Coordinates of C-alpha atoms in Angstrom, one line a residue:
K49 CA -40.2 -22.0 -3.3
V50 CA -37.1 -20.0 -4.4
S51 CA -38.8 -16.6 -4.1
N52 CA -40.6 -17.3 -0.9
Q53 CA -37.4 -18.3 1.0
I54 CA -36.5 -14.6 1.2
Q55 CA -39.3 -12.3 2.1
V56 CA -39.0 -8.5 2.0
E57 CA -41.0 -5.6 3.2
G58 CA -40.7 -2.0 2.2
G59 CA -38.8 -0.7 -0.9
T60 CA -40.6 0.2 -4.0
N61 CA -42.3 -2.2 -6.4
A62 CA -39.5 -1.7 -8.9
Q63 CA -36.9 -2.6 -6.2
K64 CA -38.9 -5.8 -5.3
R65 CA -39.1 -6.8 -9.0
T66 CA -35.4 -6.3 -9.4
F67 CA -34.6 -8.2 -6.2
Y68 CA -36.8 -11.2 -6.9
T69 CA -35.7 -11.5 -10.5
A70 CA -32.1 -11.5 -9.3
L71 CA -32.8 -14.1 -6.7
Y72 CA -34.6 -16.3 -9.3
R73 CA -31.6 -16.0 -11.7
T74 CA -29.1 -17.2 -9.1
Y75 CA -30.8 -20.6 -9.5
E76 CA -29.8 -20.8 -13.1
R77 CA -26.6 -22.6 -12.3
M78 CA -25.5 -25.1 -11.4
V79 CA -27.4 -28.0 -13.2
D80 CA -27.9 -31.5 -11.9
I81 CA -27.5 -34.1 -14.6
N82 CA -28.1 -37.1 -12.5
E83 CA -31.2 -38.8 -13.9
Y84 CA -32.8 -41.8 -12.1
G85 CA -29.7 -42.6 -10.2
Q86 CA -27.1 -42.4 -12.9
Y87 CA -25.2 -39.7 -14.9
Y88 CA -22.8 -39.6 -17.8
S89 CA -19.6 -37.7 -16.9
G90 CA -17.7 -35.7 -19.4
Y91 CA -14.7 -36.0 -17.2
D92 CA -13.9 -39.6 -17.6
K93 CA -16.5 -40.4 -20.4
K94 CA -18.2 -43.0 -18.2
V95 CA -21.6 -43.6 -16.8
H96 CA -21.8 -43.5 -13.0
K97 CA -24.4 -44.8 -10.6
S98 CA -25.1 -42.5 -7.7
N99 CA -28.0 -41.4 -5.6
R100 CA -26.5 -38.0 -5.1
P101 CA -26.7 -35.0 -7.5
F102 CA -23.9 -34.4 -10.0
F103 CA -23.8 -30.7 -10.8
V104 CA -22.2 -29.2 -13.9
D105 CA -22.3 -25.7 -15.7
D106 CA -20.4 -23.2 -13.6
W107 CA -18.3 -20.2 -14.4
I108 CA -16.2 -20.1 -11.3
W109 CA -14.2 -16.9 -12.1
D110 CA -17.6 -15.2 -12.0
T111 CA -19.5 -17.2 -9.3
Y112 CA -17.0 -17.6 -6.5
L113 CA -17.4 -14.0 -5.4
A114 CA -21.0 -13.9 -4.4
H115 CA -23.0 -16.7 -6.1
H116 CA -21.5 -19.6 -4.2
P117 CA -21.4 -17.6 -0.9
L118 CA -25.2 -16.9 -1.2
R119 CA -25.8 -20.6 -1.5
T120 CA -23.9 -21.3 1.7
I121 CA -26.7 -19.3 3.4
V122 CA -29.9 -20.1 1.5
N123 CA -29.1 -23.7 0.4
P124 CA -26.1 -25.2 2.1
T125 CA -27.3 -28.7 1.2
L126 CA -27.1 -27.7 -2.5
E127 CA -23.7 -26.1 -2.0
N128 CA -22.4 -29.3 -0.3
D129 CA -23.6 -31.4 -3.3
I130 CA -21.8 -28.9 -5.6
L131 CA -18.5 -29.2 -3.6
N132 CA -18.9 -33.0 -3.9
S133 CA -19.4 -32.6 -7.6
Y134 CA -16.2 -30.6 -8.1
T135 CA -14.4 -33.2 -6.1
L136 CA -15.6 -36.1 -8.2
M137 CA -14.7 -34.2 -11.3
Y138 CA -11.1 -34.0 -10.1
E139 CA -11.1 -37.7 -9.3
Q140 CA -12.5 -38.5 -12.8
S141 CA -10.3 -36.1 -14.8
G142 CA -7.1 -35.5 -12.7
W143 CA -7.7 -31.7 -12.5
M144 CA -9.9 -29.6 -10.2
P145 CA -12.2 -27.9 -12.7
T146 CA -12.4 -24.2 -13.4
F147 CA -15.5 -23.8 -15.7
P148 CA -17.1 -27.2 -15.4
Q149 CA -19.5 -27.9 -18.3
V150 CA -21.5 -31.1 -19.1
F151 CA -19.0 -32.2 -21.7
G152 CA -16.0 -31.6 -19.2
N153 CA -13.9 -28.7 -18.0
H154 CA -14.0 -25.6 -20.1
L155 CA -10.6 -23.9 -20.1
C156 CA -11.8 -20.3 -19.4
M157 CA -10.5 -17.0 -17.9
N158 CA -7.6 -17.1 -15.4
A159 CA -6.5 -18.4 -12.1
Y160 CA -7.9 -21.5 -10.2
H161 CA -10.7 -20.1 -8.1
S162 CA -12.4 -23.4 -7.3
S163 CA -9.9 -23.1 -4.4
A164 CA -12.1 -20.2 -3.1
I165 CA -15.4 -22.2 -2.8
F166 CA -13.7 -25.0 -0.8
I167 CA -12.1 -22.9 1.9
D168 CA -15.3 -20.8 2.0
G169 CA -17.6 -23.8 2.3
Y170 CA -15.2 -25.5 4.8
R171 CA -15.2 -22.7 7.2
K172 CA -19.0 -22.5 7.1
G173 CA -19.4 -26.2 8.0
L174 CA -19.8 -27.7 4.6
I175 CA -17.8 -30.9 4.7
D176 CA -20.1 -33.6 3.3
Y177 CA -17.5 -34.7 0.6
D178 CA -14.0 -36.0 0.5
V179 CA -12.2 -32.8 1.8
E180 CA -8.8 -34.4 1.6
K181 CA -9.3 -35.3 -2.0
A182 CA -10.5 -31.8 -2.8
Y183 CA -7.3 -30.3 -1.1
E184 CA -5.3 -32.7 -3.2
G185 CA -7.0 -31.4 -6.4
I186 CA -6.5 -27.7 -5.5
K187 CA -2.9 -28.3 -4.6
K188 CA -2.2 -30.2 -8.0
N189 CA -3.8 -27.4 -9.9
L190 CA -1.5 -24.8 -8.4
M191 CA 1.7 -26.8 -8.3
E192 CA 1.4 -28.9 -11.5
G193 CA -0.9 -26.8 -13.7
T194 CA -0.2 -23.8 -16.0
F195 CA -1.2 -20.4 -15.0
I196 CA -1.6 -19.3 -18.7
P197 CA -5.1 -17.9 -19.2
W198 CA -7.5 -20.3 -21.0
R199 CA -5.1 -23.1 -20.6
Q200 CA -5.9 -24.3 -17.1
G201 CA -5.5 -28.1 -16.8
N202 CA -2.5 -28.2 -19.1
P203 CA 0.8 -29.1 -17.5
R204 CA 3.0 -26.5 -15.9
G205 CA 5.5 -24.8 -18.3
S206 CA 8.3 -22.2 -18.4
L207 CA 6.1 -19.2 -17.6
D208 CA 4.7 -21.1 -14.6
D209 CA 8.2 -22.0 -13.4
F210 CA 9.0 -18.3 -13.7
Y211 CA 6.0 -17.5 -11.4
H212 CA 6.9 -20.1 -8.8
N213 CA 10.5 -18.8 -8.7
N214 CA 10.0 -15.1 -8.9
G215 CA 6.5 -14.5 -7.4
Y216 CA 4.8 -12.9 -10.5
F217 CA 3.6 -13.8 -13.9
P218 CA 5.9 -12.1 -16.4
S219 CA 4.8 -9.7 -19.2
L220 CA 6.2 -9.5 -22.7
K221 CA 8.3 -6.4 -23.2
I222 CA 6.6 -3.7 -25.2
G223 CA 6.9 -4.7 -28.9
E224 CA 8.3 -8.2 -28.0
N225 CA 6.6 -11.1 -30.0
E226 CA 5.2 -14.1 -28.0
S227 CA 7.5 -16.9 -27.9
V228 CA 5.6 -19.4 -25.7
G229 CA 3.4 -21.5 -27.9
N230 CA 0.7 -22.2 -25.4
V231 CA -0.3 -18.6 -24.9
D232 CA -3.7 -17.8 -26.7
D233 CA -3.5 -15.4 -29.6
F234 CA -6.5 -13.4 -28.3
E235 CA -6.4 -13.9 -24.5
K236 CA -2.6 -13.1 -24.1
R237 CA -0.8 -13.5 -20.9
Q238 CA -2.8 -11.2 -18.6
P239 CA 0.1 -11.0 -16.2
V240 CA -1.5 -8.7 -13.5
P241 CA -4.8 -10.6 -12.9
V242 CA -3.0 -13.9 -13.1
T243 CA -0.5 -12.7 -10.4
L244 CA -3.3 -11.4 -8.2
G245 CA -5.5 -14.4 -8.8
I246 CA -2.9 -17.0 -8.1
S247 CA -2.0 -15.1 -5.0
Y248 CA -5.5 -15.4 -3.8
D249 CA -5.6 -19.2 -4.7
F250 CA -2.4 -19.8 -2.8
W251 CA -4.0 -18.0 0.2
A252 CA -7.0 -20.3 -0.1
L253 CA -4.8 -23.4 -0.4
S254 CA -2.7 -22.5 2.6
E255 CA -5.7 -21.6 4.7
L256 CA -7.4 -25.0 3.9
A257 CA -4.1 -26.7 4.8
K258 CA -4.1 -24.9 8.2
E259 CA -7.7 -26.1 8.7
L260 CA -6.8 -29.6 7.9
G261 CA -3.8 -29.6 10.3
N262 CA -1.2 -29.7 7.5
N263 CA 1.2 -27.2 9.0
E264 CA 4.0 -28.2 6.5
D265 CA 2.0 -27.2 3.5
Y266 CA 0.6 -24.1 5.3
N267 CA 4.2 -22.8 5.9
L268 CA 5.1 -23.6 2.4
F269 CA 2.2 -21.9 0.6
A270 CA 1.2 -19.0 3.0
P271 CA 4.1 -16.7 1.7
K272 CA 2.8 -17.2 -1.8
A273 CA -0.4 -15.2 -0.9
K274 CA 1.9 -12.1 -0.7
D275 CA 3.1 -12.5 -4.3
Y276 CA 0.7 -9.7 -5.4
K277 CA 3.1 -7.2 -3.8
N278 CA 5.7 -7.9 -6.5
L279 CA 3.7 -5.9 -9.0
W280 CA 2.8 -2.9 -6.9
D281 CA 4.1 0.4 -8.4
F282 CA 4.2 2.9 -5.4
N283 CA 4.6 5.8 -7.9
Q284 CA 1.4 5.1 -9.7
Q285 CA -0.4 3.3 -6.8
L286 CA -1.4 0.5 -9.2
F287 CA -0.4 -3.0 -10.0
I288 CA 1.8 -2.7 -13.1
P289 CA 3.0 -5.5 -15.3
K290 CA 6.7 -6.4 -15.1
D291 CA 8.8 -8.1 -17.7
S292 CA 11.0 -11.1 -17.0
N293 CA 13.9 -8.8 -16.1
G294 CA 11.9 -7.4 -13.3
N295 CA 11.3 -4.0 -14.9
F296 CA 7.9 -2.3 -14.8
L297 CA 6.5 -1.6 -18.3
D298 CA 5.9 2.0 -19.2
I299 CA 2.2 1.8 -20.0
N300 CA -1.0 3.7 -19.6
P301 CA -2.9 1.4 -17.1
K302 CA -6.2 2.9 -18.1
L303 CA -6.0 2.2 -21.8
D304 CA -3.2 0.0 -22.9
G305 CA -3.2 -3.7 -23.5
G306 CA -5.4 -4.1 -26.6
R307 CA -8.8 -5.7 -26.6
G308 CA -9.9 -6.2 -23.0
Y309 CA -6.5 -4.9 -22.0
R310 CA -5.5 -8.6 -22.1
N311 CA -1.8 -8.0 -22.8
Y312 CA -1.6 -6.7 -19.2
Y313 CA -4.9 -7.1 -17.5
D314 CA -8.2 -8.8 -18.4
E315 CA -11.6 -7.3 -19.3
N316 CA -10.9 -4.5 -16.9
N317 CA -8.1 -2.0 -16.7
G318 CA -5.4 -1.3 -14.1
W319 CA -7.7 0.9 -12.0
T320 CA -10.1 -2.0 -11.3
Y321 CA -7.4 -4.5 -10.5
A322 CA -5.7 -2.1 -8.1
W323 CA -8.3 -3.4 -5.6
D324 CA -8.2 -7.1 -6.4
V325 CA -6.5 -8.2 -3.1
K326 CA -9.5 -9.5 -1.3
H327 CA -7.5 -11.9 0.8
D328 CA -5.2 -9.3 2.3
I329 CA -6.9 -6.0 2.6
N330 CA -4.7 -4.9 5.4
G331 CA -1.7 -5.5 3.2
L332 CA -3.3 -3.5 0.4
T333 CA -4.0 -0.7 2.9
E334 CA -0.3 -0.6 3.8
L335 CA 0.6 -0.4 0.2
L336 CA -1.7 2.6 -0.2
G337 CA -0.2 4.4 2.8
G338 CA -2.8 3.7 5.5
K339 CA -6.5 4.0 5.9
Q340 CA -6.9 7.7 5.1
A341 CA -4.7 7.5 2.0
A342 CA -6.6 4.3 0.8
Q343 CA -9.9 6.0 1.4
N344 CA -8.8 9.0 -0.7
R345 CA -7.5 6.7 -3.4
L346 CA -10.9 4.9 -3.5
D347 CA -12.7 8.2 -3.7
Q348 CA -10.6 8.9 -6.8
L349 CA -11.5 5.7 -8.4
F350 CA -15.2 6.8 -8.6
R351 CA -14.4 10.2 -10.1
E352 CA -11.3 9.4 -12.3
D353 CA -12.2 10.2 -15.9
L354 CA -11.8 7.8 -18.8
G355 CA -9.0 9.8 -20.4
I356 CA -10.7 9.1 -23.8
R357 CA -14.0 9.6 -25.5
T358 CA -16.5 7.0 -24.4
N359 CA -17.0 5.6 -27.9
D360 CA -13.3 5.1 -28.3
F361 CA -13.1 3.6 -24.7
Y362 CA -15.5 0.9 -25.6
I363 CA -13.4 -0.4 -28.5
D364 CA -10.9 -2.1 -26.1
G365 CA -13.0 -1.7 -22.8
S366 CA -16.2 -3.3 -24.0
N367 CA -16.4 -5.4 -20.8
S368 CA -16.0 -2.4 -18.6
T369 CA -19.6 -1.3 -18.4
G370 CA -21.7 0.5 -15.8
M371 CA -19.0 3.0 -15.3
V372 CA -18.7 5.4 -12.4
G373 CA -15.4 7.2 -12.9
Q374 CA -13.1 4.2 -13.4
F375 CA -15.3 1.9 -11.4
S376 CA -17.1 -0.8 -13.5
M377 CA -20.3 -2.1 -12.1
G378 CA -20.7 -4.5 -15.0
N379 CA -17.9 -6.9 -14.3
E380 CA -17.2 -9.2 -11.4
P381 CA -13.8 -8.0 -10.2
S382 CA -15.5 -4.8 -9.1
F383 CA -18.2 -6.2 -6.8
H384 CA -16.2 -5.9 -3.5
I385 CA -14.7 -2.5 -4.2
P386 CA -17.5 -0.2 -2.8
Y387 CA -17.3 -2.3 0.5
L388 CA -13.6 -1.5 1.0
Y389 CA -14.7 1.8 2.7
N390 CA -15.7 -0.4 5.6
Y391 CA -11.9 -1.3 5.9
F392 CA -10.7 2.2 5.4
G393 CA -12.6 3.9 8.2
A394 CA -15.6 5.3 6.3
P395 CA -18.5 2.7 6.3
W396 CA -20.9 5.6 5.5
K397 CA -19.3 5.8 2.1
T398 CA -19.9 2.1 1.5
Q399 CA -23.6 2.8 2.3
K400 CA -23.7 5.7 -0.1
R401 CA -22.0 3.9 -3.0
T402 CA -24.0 0.6 -2.7
R403 CA -27.3 2.4 -2.7
F404 CA -26.2 4.5 -5.6
L405 CA -25.0 1.5 -7.6
L406 CA -28.3 -0.4 -7.1
D407 CA -30.4 2.6 -8.0
V408 CA -28.5 3.5 -11.2
W409 CA -27.4 0.2 -12.7
F410 CA -30.0 -2.5 -11.7
K411 CA -33.4 -1.4 -13.0
D412 CA -36.7 -3.3 -13.6
N413 CA -36.9 -1.8 -17.1
I414 CA -35.1 -2.1 -20.5
F415 CA -31.8 -1.0 -19.0
G416 CA -31.8 -4.1 -16.8
I417 CA -28.3 -5.2 -15.9
P418 CA -25.0 -3.2 -16.6
G419 CA -23.0 -6.2 -17.9
D420 CA -22.9 -9.9 -18.6
E421 CA -25.2 -11.5 -16.0
D422 CA -23.1 -14.6 -16.0
G423 CA -25.8 -17.1 -15.0
G424 CA -26.3 -15.7 -11.5
G425 CA -22.9 -14.4 -10.9
M426 CA -23.9 -10.8 -11.1
T427 CA -27.4 -11.0 -9.7
A428 CA -26.0 -12.6 -6.5
F429 CA -24.4 -9.2 -5.9
V430 CA -27.8 -7.6 -6.3
V431 CA -29.4 -10.1 -3.8
F432 CA -26.8 -9.6 -1.2
T433 CA -26.3 -5.8 -1.5
S434 CA -30.1 -5.2 -1.5
M435 CA -30.4 -7.1 1.8
G436 CA -27.5 -5.0 3.2
I437 CA -24.7 -7.7 3.5
Y438 CA -22.0 -8.8 1.3
P439 CA -19.0 -11.5 1.4
V440 CA -16.0 -9.4 0.6
T441 CA -13.5 -12.3 0.9
P442 CA -14.8 -15.8 0.1
G443 CA -13.0 -17.9 2.7
I444 CA -13.4 -15.5 5.6
P445 CA -16.8 -16.5 7.1
Y446 CA -18.0 -12.9 7.7
Y447 CA -20.3 -10.5 5.7
N448 CA -19.9 -6.8 5.4
I449 CA -22.8 -4.7 6.4
T450 CA -24.2 -1.8 4.2
S451 CA -27.5 0.0 3.9
P452 CA -30.4 -2.4 2.9
I453 CA -33.1 -1.1 0.6
F454 CA -35.9 -2.9 2.4
E455 CA -37.3 -2.2 5.9
K456 CA -37.4 -5.9 6.7
T457 CA -35.8 -8.9 5.1
S458 CA -36.3 -12.4 6.4
I459 CA -34.4 -15.5 5.1
K460 CA -35.9 -18.8 6.0
L461 CA -32.9 -21.1 6.7
Q462 CA -32.8 -24.8 5.9
N463 CA -32.2 -25.5 9.6
G464 CA -35.7 -24.1 10.4
K465 CA -34.4 -20.8 11.8
T466 CA -34.9 -17.3 10.3
F467 CA -32.3 -14.6 9.8
T468 CA -33.9 -11.2 9.9
I469 CA -32.6 -7.7 8.9
I470 CA -34.7 -4.8 10.1
A471 CA -34.1 -1.2 8.8
E472 CA -37.2 0.8 9.6
G473 CA -37.9 3.7 7.3
A474 CA -35.2 2.7 4.8
S475 CA -35.7 4.8 1.7
K476 CA -33.8 6.5 -1.1
T477 CA -32.9 9.4 1.3
K478 CA -32.9 7.5 4.6
K479 CA -29.9 5.2 4.0
Y480 CA -27.2 6.0 6.5
I481 CA -26.6 3.7 9.4
Q482 CA -26.7 5.5 12.8
K483 CA -26.6 2.5 15.1
A484 CA -26.6 -1.3 14.6
F485 CA -27.6 -4.2 16.8
I486 CA -27.3 -7.9 16.6
D487 CA -30.0 -9.6 18.8
D488 CA -30.4 -6.3 20.7
K489 CA -26.7 -6.0 21.4
E490 CA -25.2 -2.9 19.9
I491 CA -22.3 -3.3 17.6
D492 CA -19.9 -0.7 16.2
A493 CA -18.4 -2.7 13.4
P494 CA -19.8 -3.2 9.9
Y495 CA -19.8 -7.0 9.8
I496 CA -21.8 -10.1 10.9
S497 CA -20.5 -13.6 11.0
H498 CA -21.9 -16.6 9.1
E499 CA -22.5 -18.4 12.3
Q500 CA -24.6 -15.6 13.6
I501 CA -26.7 -15.6 10.4
M502 CA -27.2 -19.4 10.5
Q503 CA -28.2 -19.3 14.2
G504 CA -31.1 -17.0 13.2
A505 CA -29.9 -13.7 14.4
T506 CA -31.7 -10.4 13.9
L507 CA -29.7 -7.6 12.5
T508 CA -31.3 -4.2 13.3
L509 CA -30.2 -1.0 11.7
E510 CA -31.2 2.5 12.7
L511 CA -31.1 4.6 9.6
G512 CA -31.0 8.3 9.1
E513 CA -30.8 10.9 6.2
L514 CA -27.3 12.1 7.2
P515 CA -24.3 9.9 7.6
N516 CA -23.0 8.9 11.0
K517 CA -19.3 9.3 10.2
N518 CA -18.3 7.7 13.5
W519 CA -20.2 4.4 13.2
G520 CA -17.7 1.7 12.4
K521 CA -14.9 4.2 11.8
D522 CA -12.4 2.5 14.0
A523 CA -13.6 -1.1 13.3
V524 CA -11.1 -3.9 13.1
M525 CA -12.4 -6.0 10.3
P526 CA -12.1 -9.8 10.3
K527 CA -9.2 -11.3 8.4

């Protein structure tokens, strides 16, 4: 049933094996623990009677990017039940979960990205749960919870007060000992990804407030979505940690920060987090000096050297795998990055990069997957990108278009309709979009809406062996 829902034609047998293995793995999580109309909740330690599924086991830091958005297309009923389960967990425990496990919420990674799946689902018509209660939980997490990594669900403290007052999460000064007792000895403060992640979460919260007609909250929280700008260093064109006095730290953003760069970043270095502003790509483009400058900087990402021998790099950068220059295919914060060319006036480079990344890093042999698969988190990227679409910003109900590896892809939707992508002659060399049509109407912008997909549209792409550098060049991307 799972593999038959998406049917592909064309491509190599190896590509089909990779694609269908990836699709199958996206169903690894979440897990319904409701048995015969009742389930035991680790969130209030009680047995509940219910005729509706109760889903647990999710790693939201990994899965909000592509895994949850994929379900909004292929199984919106399931995603609705998942959103309901998250809401029930909040009601039962007092906190909206971050990594919901069978035993309760696992305090893991950073930020509160359950906010993302709710604004994304709401804007795609998934409202079969107590939306107001969910909003209440998201707001509580951000206003009353701590931002310290691996401590989510603990009460707000001094570092969080600093963030709320100053718009960034403070770093220790170089050589300064940690004085906040709740900071994990290994995970550290991670000030840059915390600042960027919480900026996104405040964006999600404010956008959901706007959808619900809560203008007071929207006006209160929308400015916090811009907090990421407080760590932008124009000289280095990177997000650099600041200490509590507002001074940038003099660090090497490629290599400093200890294991996983956690003193300053998290699992990835400053070159990866330079692009982690999915909710305000126009704002990031302005920081970079405009579309052409942003495009040039993105080119540099894919060719910038490690600055160190590879075996030494992996001592601290063990999570940064699948490297292409400073780009890391093996970790989730990188997923959207090759699609940013669509925003910077060069969609043909998105087509070039995504094909390359699928060809090199996702094999049907012993090389397999370039990083932690994260229970469907990474393979959802493979499913989307192989089909030629990708949700750059969860919460904005549009999908970027790139070059599909199959000549025809058909998704059987739950509403009885079929969404089809046609790319005749698609091959390793014939990969550049010359023209694009949605239901025979020509488009000159590299995106398609969720609504068009769910109405059973046909996306037709004419491909060639040489890039059409004008197609989509001047597109205004949805925001």
